[in-house]
Coordinates of C-alpha atoms in Angstrom, one line a residue:
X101 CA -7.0 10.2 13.0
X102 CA -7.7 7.7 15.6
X103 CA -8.0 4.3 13.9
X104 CA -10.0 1.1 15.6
X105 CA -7.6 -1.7 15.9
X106 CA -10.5 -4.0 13.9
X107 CA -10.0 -1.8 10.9
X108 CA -6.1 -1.8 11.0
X109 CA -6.4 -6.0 11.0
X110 CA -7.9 -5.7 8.0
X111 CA -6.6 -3.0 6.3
X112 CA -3.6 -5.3 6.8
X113 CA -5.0 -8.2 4.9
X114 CA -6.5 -6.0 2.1
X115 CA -2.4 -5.1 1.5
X116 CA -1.0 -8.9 2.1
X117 CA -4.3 -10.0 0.0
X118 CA -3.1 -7.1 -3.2
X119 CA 0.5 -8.0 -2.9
X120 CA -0.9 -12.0 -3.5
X121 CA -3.1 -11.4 -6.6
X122 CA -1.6 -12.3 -9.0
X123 CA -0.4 -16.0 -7.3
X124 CA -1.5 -18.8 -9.8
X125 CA -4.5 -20.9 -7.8
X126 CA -2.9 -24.1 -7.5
X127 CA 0.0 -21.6 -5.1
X128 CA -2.6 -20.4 -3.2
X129 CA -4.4 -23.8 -2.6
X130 CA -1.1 -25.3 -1.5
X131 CA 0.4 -22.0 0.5
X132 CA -3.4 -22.2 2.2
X133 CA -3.2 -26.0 2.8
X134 CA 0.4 -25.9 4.3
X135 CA 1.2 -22.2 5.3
X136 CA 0.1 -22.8 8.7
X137 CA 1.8 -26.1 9.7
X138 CA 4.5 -24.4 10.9
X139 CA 3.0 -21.2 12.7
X140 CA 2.6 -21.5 17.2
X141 CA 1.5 -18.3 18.2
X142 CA 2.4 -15.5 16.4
X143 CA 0.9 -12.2 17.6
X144 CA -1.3 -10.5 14.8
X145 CA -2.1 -6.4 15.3
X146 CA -5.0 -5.7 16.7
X147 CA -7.5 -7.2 19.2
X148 CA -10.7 -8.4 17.6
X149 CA -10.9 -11.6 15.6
X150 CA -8.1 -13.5 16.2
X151 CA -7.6 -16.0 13.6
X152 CA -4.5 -18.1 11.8
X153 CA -6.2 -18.3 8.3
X154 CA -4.5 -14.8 7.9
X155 CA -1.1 -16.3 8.3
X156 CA -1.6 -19.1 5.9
X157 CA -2.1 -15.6 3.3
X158 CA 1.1 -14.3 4.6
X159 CA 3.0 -17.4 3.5
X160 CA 1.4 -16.8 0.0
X161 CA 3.0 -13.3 0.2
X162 CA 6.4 -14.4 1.7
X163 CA 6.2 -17.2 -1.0
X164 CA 4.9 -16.1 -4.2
X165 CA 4.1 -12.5 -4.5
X166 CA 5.6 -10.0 -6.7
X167 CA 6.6 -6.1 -5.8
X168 CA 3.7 -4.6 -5.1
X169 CA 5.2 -1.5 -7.7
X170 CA 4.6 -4.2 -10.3
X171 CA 1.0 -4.6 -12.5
X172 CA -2.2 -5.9 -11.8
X173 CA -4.6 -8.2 -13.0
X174 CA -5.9 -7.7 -16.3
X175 CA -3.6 -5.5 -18.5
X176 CA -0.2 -5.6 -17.6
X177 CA 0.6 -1.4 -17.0
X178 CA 3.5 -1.8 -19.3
X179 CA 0.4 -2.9 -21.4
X180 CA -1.4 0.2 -20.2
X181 CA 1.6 2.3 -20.8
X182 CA 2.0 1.0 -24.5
X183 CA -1.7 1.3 -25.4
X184 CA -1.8 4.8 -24.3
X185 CA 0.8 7.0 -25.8
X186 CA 4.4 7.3 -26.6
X187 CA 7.0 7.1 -23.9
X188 CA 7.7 10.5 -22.5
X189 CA 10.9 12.7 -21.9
X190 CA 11.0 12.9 -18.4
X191 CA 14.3 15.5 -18.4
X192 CA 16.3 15.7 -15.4
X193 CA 14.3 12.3 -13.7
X194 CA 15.4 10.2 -16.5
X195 CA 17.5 8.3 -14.9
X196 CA 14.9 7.1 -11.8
X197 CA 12.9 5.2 -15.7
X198 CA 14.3 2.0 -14.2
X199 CA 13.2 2.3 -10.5
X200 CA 9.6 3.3 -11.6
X201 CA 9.3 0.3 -13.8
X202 CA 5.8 -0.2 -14.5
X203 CA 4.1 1.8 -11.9
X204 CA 1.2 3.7 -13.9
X205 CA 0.8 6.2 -10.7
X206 CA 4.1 7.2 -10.9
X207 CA 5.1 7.0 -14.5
X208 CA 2.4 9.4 -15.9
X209 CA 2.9 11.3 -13.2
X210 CA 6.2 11.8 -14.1
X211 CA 4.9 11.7 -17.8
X212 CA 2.5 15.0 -16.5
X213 CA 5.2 16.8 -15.4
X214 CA 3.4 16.4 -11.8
X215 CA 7.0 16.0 -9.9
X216 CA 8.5 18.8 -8.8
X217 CA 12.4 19.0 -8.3
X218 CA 13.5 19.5 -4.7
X219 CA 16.7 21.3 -4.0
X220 CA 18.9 20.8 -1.2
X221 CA 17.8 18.2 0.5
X222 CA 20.5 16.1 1.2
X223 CA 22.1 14.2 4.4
X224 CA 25.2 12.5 5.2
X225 CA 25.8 9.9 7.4
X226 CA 28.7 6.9 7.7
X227 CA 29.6 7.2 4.5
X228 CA 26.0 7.1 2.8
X229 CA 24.0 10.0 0.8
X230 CA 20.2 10.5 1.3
X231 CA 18.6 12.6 -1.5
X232 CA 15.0 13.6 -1.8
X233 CA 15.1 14.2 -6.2
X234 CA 11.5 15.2 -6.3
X235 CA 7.9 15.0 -4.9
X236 CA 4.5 15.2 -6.3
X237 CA 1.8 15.9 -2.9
X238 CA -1.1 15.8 -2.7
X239 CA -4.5 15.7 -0.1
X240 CA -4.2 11.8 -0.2
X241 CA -0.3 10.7 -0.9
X242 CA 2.4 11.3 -2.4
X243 CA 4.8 9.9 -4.4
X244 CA 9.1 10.8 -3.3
X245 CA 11.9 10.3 -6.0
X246 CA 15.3 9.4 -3.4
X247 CA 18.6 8.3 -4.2
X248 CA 20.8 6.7 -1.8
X249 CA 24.5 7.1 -2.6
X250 CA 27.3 4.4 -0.7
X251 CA 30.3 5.5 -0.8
X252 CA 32.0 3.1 1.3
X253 CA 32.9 -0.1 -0.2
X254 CA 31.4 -2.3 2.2
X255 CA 29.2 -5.0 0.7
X256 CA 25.7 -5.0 -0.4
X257 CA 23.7 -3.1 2.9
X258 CA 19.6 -3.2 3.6
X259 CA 17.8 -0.2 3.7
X260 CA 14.2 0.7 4.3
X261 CA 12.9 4.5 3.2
X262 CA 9.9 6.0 5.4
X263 CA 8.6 9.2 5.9
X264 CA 7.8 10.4 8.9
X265 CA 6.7 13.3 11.3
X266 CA 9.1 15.7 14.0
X267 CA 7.9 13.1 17.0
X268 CA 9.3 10.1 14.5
X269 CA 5.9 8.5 13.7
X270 CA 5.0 7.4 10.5
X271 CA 2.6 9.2 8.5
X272 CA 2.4 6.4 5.7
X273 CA -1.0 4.3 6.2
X274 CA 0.9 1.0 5.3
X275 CA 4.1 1.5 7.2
X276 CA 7.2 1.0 5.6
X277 CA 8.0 -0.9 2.7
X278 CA 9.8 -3.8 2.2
X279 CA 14.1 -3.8 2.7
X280 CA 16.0 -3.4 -0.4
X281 CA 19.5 -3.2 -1.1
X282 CA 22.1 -0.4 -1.0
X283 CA 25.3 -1.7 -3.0
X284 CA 28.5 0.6 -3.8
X285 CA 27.5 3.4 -6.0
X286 CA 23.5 5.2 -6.3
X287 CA 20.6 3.9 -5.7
X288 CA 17.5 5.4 -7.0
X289 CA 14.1 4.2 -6.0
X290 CA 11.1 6.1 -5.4
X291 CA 7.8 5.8 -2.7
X292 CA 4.4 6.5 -3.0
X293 CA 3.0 7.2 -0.2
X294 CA -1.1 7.2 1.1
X295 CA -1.4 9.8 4.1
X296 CA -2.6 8.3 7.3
X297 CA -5.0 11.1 8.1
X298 CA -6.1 14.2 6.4
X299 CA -4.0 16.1 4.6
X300 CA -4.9 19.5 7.0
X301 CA -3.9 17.7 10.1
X302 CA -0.4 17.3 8.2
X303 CA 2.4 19.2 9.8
X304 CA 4.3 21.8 7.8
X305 CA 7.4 19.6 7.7
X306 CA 7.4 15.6 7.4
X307 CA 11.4 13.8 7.2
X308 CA 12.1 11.0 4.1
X309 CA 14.2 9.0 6.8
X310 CA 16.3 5.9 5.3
X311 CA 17.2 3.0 7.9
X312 CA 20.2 1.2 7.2
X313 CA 20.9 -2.2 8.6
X314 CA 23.9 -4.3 9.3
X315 CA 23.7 -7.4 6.8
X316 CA 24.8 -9.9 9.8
X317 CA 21.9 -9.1 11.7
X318 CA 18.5 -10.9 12.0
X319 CA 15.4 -10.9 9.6
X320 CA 15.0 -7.1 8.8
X321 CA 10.9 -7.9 8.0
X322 CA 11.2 -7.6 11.6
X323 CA 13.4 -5.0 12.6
X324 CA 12.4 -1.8 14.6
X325 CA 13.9 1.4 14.7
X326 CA 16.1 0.7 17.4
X327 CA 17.9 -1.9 14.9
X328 CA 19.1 0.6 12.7
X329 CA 22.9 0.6 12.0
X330 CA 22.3 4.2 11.0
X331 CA 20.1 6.7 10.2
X332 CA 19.5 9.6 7.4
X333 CA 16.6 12.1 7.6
X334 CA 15.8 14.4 5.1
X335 CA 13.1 17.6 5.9
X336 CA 10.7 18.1 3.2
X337 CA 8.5 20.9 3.3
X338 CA 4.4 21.0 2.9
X339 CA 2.5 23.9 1.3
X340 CA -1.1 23.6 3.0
X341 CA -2.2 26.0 0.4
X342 CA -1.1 23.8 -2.6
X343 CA -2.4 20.7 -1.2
X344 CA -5.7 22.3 -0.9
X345 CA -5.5 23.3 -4.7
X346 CA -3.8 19.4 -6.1
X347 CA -6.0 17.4 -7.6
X348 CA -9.6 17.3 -8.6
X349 CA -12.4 16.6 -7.0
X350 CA -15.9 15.3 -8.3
X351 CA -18.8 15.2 -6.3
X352 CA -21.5 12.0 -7.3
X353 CA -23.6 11.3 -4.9
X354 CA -25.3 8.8 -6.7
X355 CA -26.4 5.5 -5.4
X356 CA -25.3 2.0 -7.1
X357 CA -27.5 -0.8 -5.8
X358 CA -26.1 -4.6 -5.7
X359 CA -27.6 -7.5 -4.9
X360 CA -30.7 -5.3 -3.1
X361 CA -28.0 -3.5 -1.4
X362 CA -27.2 0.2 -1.8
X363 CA -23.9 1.7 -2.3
X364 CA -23.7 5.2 -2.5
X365 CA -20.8 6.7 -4.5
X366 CA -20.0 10.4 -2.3
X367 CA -17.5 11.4 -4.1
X368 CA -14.0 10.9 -6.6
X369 CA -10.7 12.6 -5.9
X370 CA -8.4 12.5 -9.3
X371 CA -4.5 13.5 -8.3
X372 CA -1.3 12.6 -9.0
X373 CA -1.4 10.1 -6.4
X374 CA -4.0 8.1 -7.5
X375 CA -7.8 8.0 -7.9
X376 CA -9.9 8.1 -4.7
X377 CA -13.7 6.9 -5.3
X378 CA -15.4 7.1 -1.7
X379 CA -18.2 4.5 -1.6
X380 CA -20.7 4.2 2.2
X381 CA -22.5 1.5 2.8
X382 CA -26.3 2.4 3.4
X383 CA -27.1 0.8 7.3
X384 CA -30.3 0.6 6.2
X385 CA -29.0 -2.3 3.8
X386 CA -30.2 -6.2 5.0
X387 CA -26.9 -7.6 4.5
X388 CA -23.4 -6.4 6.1
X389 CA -21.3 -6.0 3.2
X390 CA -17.5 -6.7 4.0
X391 CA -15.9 -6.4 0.6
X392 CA -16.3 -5.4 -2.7
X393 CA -15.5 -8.1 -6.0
X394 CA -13.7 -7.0 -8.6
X395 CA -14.4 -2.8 -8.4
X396 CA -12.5 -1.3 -11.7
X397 CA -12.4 1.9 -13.1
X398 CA -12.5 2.1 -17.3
X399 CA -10.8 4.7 -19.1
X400 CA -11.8 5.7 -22.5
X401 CA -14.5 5.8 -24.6
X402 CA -16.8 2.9 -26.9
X403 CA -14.2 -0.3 -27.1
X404 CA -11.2 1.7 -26.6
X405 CA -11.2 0.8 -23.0
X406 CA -8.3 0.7 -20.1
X407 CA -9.0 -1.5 -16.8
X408 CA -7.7 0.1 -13.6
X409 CA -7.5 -2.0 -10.9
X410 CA -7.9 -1.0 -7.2
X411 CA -4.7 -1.1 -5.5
X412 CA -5.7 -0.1 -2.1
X413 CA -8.9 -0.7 -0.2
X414 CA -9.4 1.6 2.9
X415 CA -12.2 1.2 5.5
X416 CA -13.5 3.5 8.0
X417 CA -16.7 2.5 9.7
X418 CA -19.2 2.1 6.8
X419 CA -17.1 4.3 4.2
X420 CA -14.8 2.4 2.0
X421 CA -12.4 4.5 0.1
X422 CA -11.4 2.5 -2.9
X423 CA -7.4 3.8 -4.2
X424 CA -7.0 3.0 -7.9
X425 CA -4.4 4.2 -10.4
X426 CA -4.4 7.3 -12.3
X427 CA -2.8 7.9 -15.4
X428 CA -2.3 11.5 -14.7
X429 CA -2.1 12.4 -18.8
X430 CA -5.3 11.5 -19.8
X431 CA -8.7 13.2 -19.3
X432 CA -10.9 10.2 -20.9
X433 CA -14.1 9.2 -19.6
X434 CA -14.3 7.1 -16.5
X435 CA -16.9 4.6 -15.0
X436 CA -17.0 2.5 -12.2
X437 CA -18.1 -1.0 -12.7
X438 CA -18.5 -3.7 -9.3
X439 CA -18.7 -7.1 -10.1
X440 CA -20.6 -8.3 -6.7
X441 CA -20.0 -7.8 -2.9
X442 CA -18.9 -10.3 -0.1
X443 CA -21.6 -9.7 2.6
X444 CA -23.8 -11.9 4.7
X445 CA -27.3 -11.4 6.3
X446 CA -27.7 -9.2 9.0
X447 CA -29.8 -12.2 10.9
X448 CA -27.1 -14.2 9.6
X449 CA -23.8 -13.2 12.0
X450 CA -23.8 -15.4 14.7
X451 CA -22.0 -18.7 14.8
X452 CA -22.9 -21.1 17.5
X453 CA -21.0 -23.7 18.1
X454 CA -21.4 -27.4 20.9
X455 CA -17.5 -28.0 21.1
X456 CA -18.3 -30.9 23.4
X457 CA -20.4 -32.9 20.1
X458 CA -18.2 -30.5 17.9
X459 CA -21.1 -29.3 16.0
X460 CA -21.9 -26.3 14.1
X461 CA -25.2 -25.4 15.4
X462 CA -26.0 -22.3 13.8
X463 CA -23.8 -20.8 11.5
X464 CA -24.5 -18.3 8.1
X465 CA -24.1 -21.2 5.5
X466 CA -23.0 -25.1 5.9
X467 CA -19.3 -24.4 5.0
X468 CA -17.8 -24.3 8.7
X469 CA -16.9 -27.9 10.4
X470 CA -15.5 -27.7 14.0
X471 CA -12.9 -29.8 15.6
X472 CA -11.2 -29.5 19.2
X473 CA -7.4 -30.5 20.4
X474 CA -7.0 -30.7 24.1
X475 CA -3.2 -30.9 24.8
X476 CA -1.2 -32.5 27.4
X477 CA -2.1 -29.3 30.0
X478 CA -5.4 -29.3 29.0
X479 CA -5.5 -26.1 26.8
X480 CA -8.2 -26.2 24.4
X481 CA -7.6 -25.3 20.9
X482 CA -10.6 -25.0 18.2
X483 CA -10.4 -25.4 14.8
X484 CA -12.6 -24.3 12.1
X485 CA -12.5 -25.4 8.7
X486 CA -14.0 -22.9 6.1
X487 CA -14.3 -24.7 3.2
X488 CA -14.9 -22.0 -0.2
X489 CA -17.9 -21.0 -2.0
X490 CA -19.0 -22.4 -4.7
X491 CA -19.2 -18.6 -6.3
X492 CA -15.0 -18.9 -6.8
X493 CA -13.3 -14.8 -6.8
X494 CA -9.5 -13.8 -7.2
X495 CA -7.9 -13.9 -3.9
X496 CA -7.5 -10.4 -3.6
X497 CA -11.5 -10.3 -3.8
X498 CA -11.8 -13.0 -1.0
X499 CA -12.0 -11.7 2.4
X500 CA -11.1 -14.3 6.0
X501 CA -13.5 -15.1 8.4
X502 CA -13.2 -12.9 11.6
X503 CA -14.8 -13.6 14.9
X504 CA -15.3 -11.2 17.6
X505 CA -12.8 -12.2 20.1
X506 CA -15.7 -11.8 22.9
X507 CA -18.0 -14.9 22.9
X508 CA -20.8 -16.3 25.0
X509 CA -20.9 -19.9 26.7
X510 CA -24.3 -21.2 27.2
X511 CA -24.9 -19.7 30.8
X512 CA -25.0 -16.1 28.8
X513 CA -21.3 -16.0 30.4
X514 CA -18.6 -13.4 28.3
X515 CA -14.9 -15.0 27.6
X516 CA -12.4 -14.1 25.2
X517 CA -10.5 -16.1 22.6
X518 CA -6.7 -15.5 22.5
X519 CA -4.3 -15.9 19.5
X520 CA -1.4 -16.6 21.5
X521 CA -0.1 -19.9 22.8
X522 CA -2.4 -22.0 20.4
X523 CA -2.0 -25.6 19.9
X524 CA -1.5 -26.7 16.5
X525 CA -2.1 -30.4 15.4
X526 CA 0.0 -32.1 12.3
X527 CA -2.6 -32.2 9.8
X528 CA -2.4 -33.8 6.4
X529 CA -4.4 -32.2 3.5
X530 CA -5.6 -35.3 0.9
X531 CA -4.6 -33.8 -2.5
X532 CA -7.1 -36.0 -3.9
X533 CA -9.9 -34.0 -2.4
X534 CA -11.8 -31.3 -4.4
X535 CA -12.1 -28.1 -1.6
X536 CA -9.4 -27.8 0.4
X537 CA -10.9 -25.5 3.7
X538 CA -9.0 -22.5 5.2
X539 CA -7.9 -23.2 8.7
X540 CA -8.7 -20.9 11.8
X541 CA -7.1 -21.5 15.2
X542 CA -9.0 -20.3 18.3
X543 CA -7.4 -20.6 22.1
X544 CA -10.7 -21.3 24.1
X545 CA -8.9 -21.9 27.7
X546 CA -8.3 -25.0 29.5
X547 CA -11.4 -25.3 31.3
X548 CA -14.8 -27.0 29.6
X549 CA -17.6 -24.1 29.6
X550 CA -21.4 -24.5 29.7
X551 CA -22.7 -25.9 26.1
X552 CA -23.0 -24.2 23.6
X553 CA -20.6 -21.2 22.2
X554 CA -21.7 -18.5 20.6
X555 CA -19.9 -16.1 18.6
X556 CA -20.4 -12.7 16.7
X557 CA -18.9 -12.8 12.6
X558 CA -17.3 -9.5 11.8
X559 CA -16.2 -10.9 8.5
X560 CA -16.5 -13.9 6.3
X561 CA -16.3 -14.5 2.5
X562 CA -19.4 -15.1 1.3
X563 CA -19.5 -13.9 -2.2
X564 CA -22.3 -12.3 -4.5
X565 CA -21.7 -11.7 -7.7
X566 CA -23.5 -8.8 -9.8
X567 CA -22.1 -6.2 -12.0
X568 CA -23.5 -2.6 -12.0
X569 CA -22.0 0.6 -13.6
X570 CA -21.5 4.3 -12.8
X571 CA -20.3 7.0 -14.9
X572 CA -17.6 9.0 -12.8
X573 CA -16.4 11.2 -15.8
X574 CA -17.7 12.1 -19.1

């Protein structure tokens, strides 16, 4: 499935924005206010809307933010867990209880019976042991049970776990996750896994492949796969048949509608995975919707209610496929409840800009101020301040401002912004003032252009809250 590079930048941020949610406020405030101080020029994916706000939510993650195998807002799941049932035997994958932790997903699944031992799927390499333990697959993910045995006894080594297809490409929508350790003796640990396309386009074979790295060597956030010290790959077969049959899917096709807006719910996939509601945006709608705020599923019945959380948020022209957690042993009632959308006027998604007078001309509310730095060589570096609603959300229910990296001067002339090679000002945040703005750095060449600027908003947070409901299952 051919992804546009738009949607991969914010896929992106939806994960850094999750792994950040549960950062207290005052954090956030000061990883925003400071994060970016330090930054000249990093290269984000992706080609449209360059910004450096993004990067100021990276240094809350890098900073602050917890596994992402770990809870959510709301209940904790060990809460979850607890409120819903004894803990169950889980045999022969006993012994992964610890590296689950508190993952709902994979604990019930593992409480279901959903995993499914694999046999004889080992490899050996310079001295270390991959095992795949057990899978549970199906048409949206899949969740791998691994153990990595050293039997050296070097120190502590990283290691990162992927899964992969024969031409070595990754098949897991997020990448790989973060490095963990591999010290003498097993290591057990587990991945769950959201395909990167559909399930039928799947190959009959993917690899768990585990990347060790030397511990002398650089960063390994940033390492590549020609920076492995060595390499274990382990085949794991697919049944196309059997992922055809996993899982249950509900068809809805009813329409929500939120702040005049309608959201039409197509349809819910229920797996062992996790809980897939597919929501489209109607383009008859008078506002472009960029986000939902705060979309839960409850489980249960009356006051005996369980809040699931989205984990992921996936986005695919106007379909937004919202991935929540399942707790695979229960078949209670579920409804979908939205608590507002961020989403601005159609009429509303231009900002123009005089950088000369450094004045907002036109813009979709009276949050934005513009300032310009020319450097020593002349290059010209914008900066916007977004400054936050007064309708305050979670951070991982705020969404960045993104610009189309293609803007107008005033002679109807097309240029393009560039990310790269910015020039970034010390700036001093008071801590005495009340809103404290989100910074985005723009590269808008050395040369002045014809007055004034004009750019197209693909994204900015402009919250709406409203709460509507839906039943999903009765």
């Amino acid at each position: 499935m051919i992804q546009n590079e738009e949607k991969l930048l914010k896929d992106y941020f939806d994960e850094l924005s999750l792994e950040a949610a549960e950062v207290p406020e005052v954090k956030l405030l000061t990883a925003i206010r400071s994060g970016v101080h330090g930054s000249r020029g990093g290269r984000i994916p992706g080609r449209r809307g360059y910004f450096l706000g993004g990067l100021a939510v990276l240094a809350i993650v890098l900073m602050f933010a917890v596994p992402w195998i770990g809870g959510r807002e709301g209940l904790p799941n060990s809460t979850i867990q607890s409120q819903l049932g004894s803990v169950h035997d889980w045999g022969e994958f006993e012994v992964f209880r610890t590296a689950v932790g508190s993952n709902l997903t994979v604990s019930s699944a593992l409480d279901a019976g959903l995993v499914q031992r694999v046999n004889g799927t080992s490899a050996e390499r310079s001295g270390y042991r991959l095992t795949v333990d057990g899978i549970a697959a199906d048409q949206k993910g899949i969740i791998i049970l691994y153990s990595l045995q050293n039997h050296t006894l070097e120190k502590t080594r990283k290691f990162r776990i992927s899964m992969v297809n024969e031409e070595d490409a990754m098949v897991d929508r997020y990448g790989p996750r973060s490095a963990q350790n591999s010290k003498p003796g097993i290591t057990r640990g587990y991945q769950h896994i959201l395909w990167d396309e559909e399930y039928t386009e799947l190959p009959d074979q993917l690899f768990v492949k585990a990347g060790l790295y030397d511990e002398n060597e650089r960063d390994v956030a940033r390492f590549t796969t020609e920076d492995y010290a060595a390499e274990l790959s382990v085949p794991v077969a697919l049944n196309q048949e059997a992922l055809a049959k996993a899982g249950q899917t509900l068809k809805i096709d009813q329409n929500m509608i939120l702040a005049g807006q309608n959201i039409k719910i197509n349809s819910v996939y229920i797996a062992a995975s996790g809980i897939y509601v597919e929501a489209e945006y109607d383009e008859r709608n008078s506002k472009e919707i960029f986000g939902l705020i705060s979309p839960q599923l409850m489980l249960g019945r009356s006051n005996d209610l369980t809040e699931l959380h989205t984990k992921r948020s996936i986005s695919q022209d106007r379909i937004r496929t919202l991935v929540f957690d399942n707790v695979n042993t229960s078949k209670e009632p579920l409804e979908l409840r939205i608590n507002g959308i961020q989403a601005l006027d159609k009429n509303a998604m231009e900002l123009v800009i005089d950088t000369d007078k450094k004045q907002v001309i036109k813009g979709p509310d009276e949050r934005i101020k513009v300032s310009v730095n020319t450097d020593a060589s002349g290059k010209r570096t914008m900066l916007l301040e977004v400054y936050p609603s007064k309708q305050r959300v979670r951070a991982i229910d705020d969404v960045n401002m993104i610009l189309d990296e293609d803007f107008t001067d005033g002679s109807g002339t097309q240029h393009t912004t560039r990310f790269e090679d910015i020039s970034v000002p010390m700036r001093k945040e008071s801590t005495l003032q009340g809103a404290i703005p989100v910074l985005y750095y723009y590269n808008i060449g050395n040369e002045a252009l014809p007055e004034p600027l004009t750019f197209k908003i693909n994204s900015y947070p402009n919250p709406i809250k409203e709460q509507v409901s839906l039943s999903i299952r009765k």
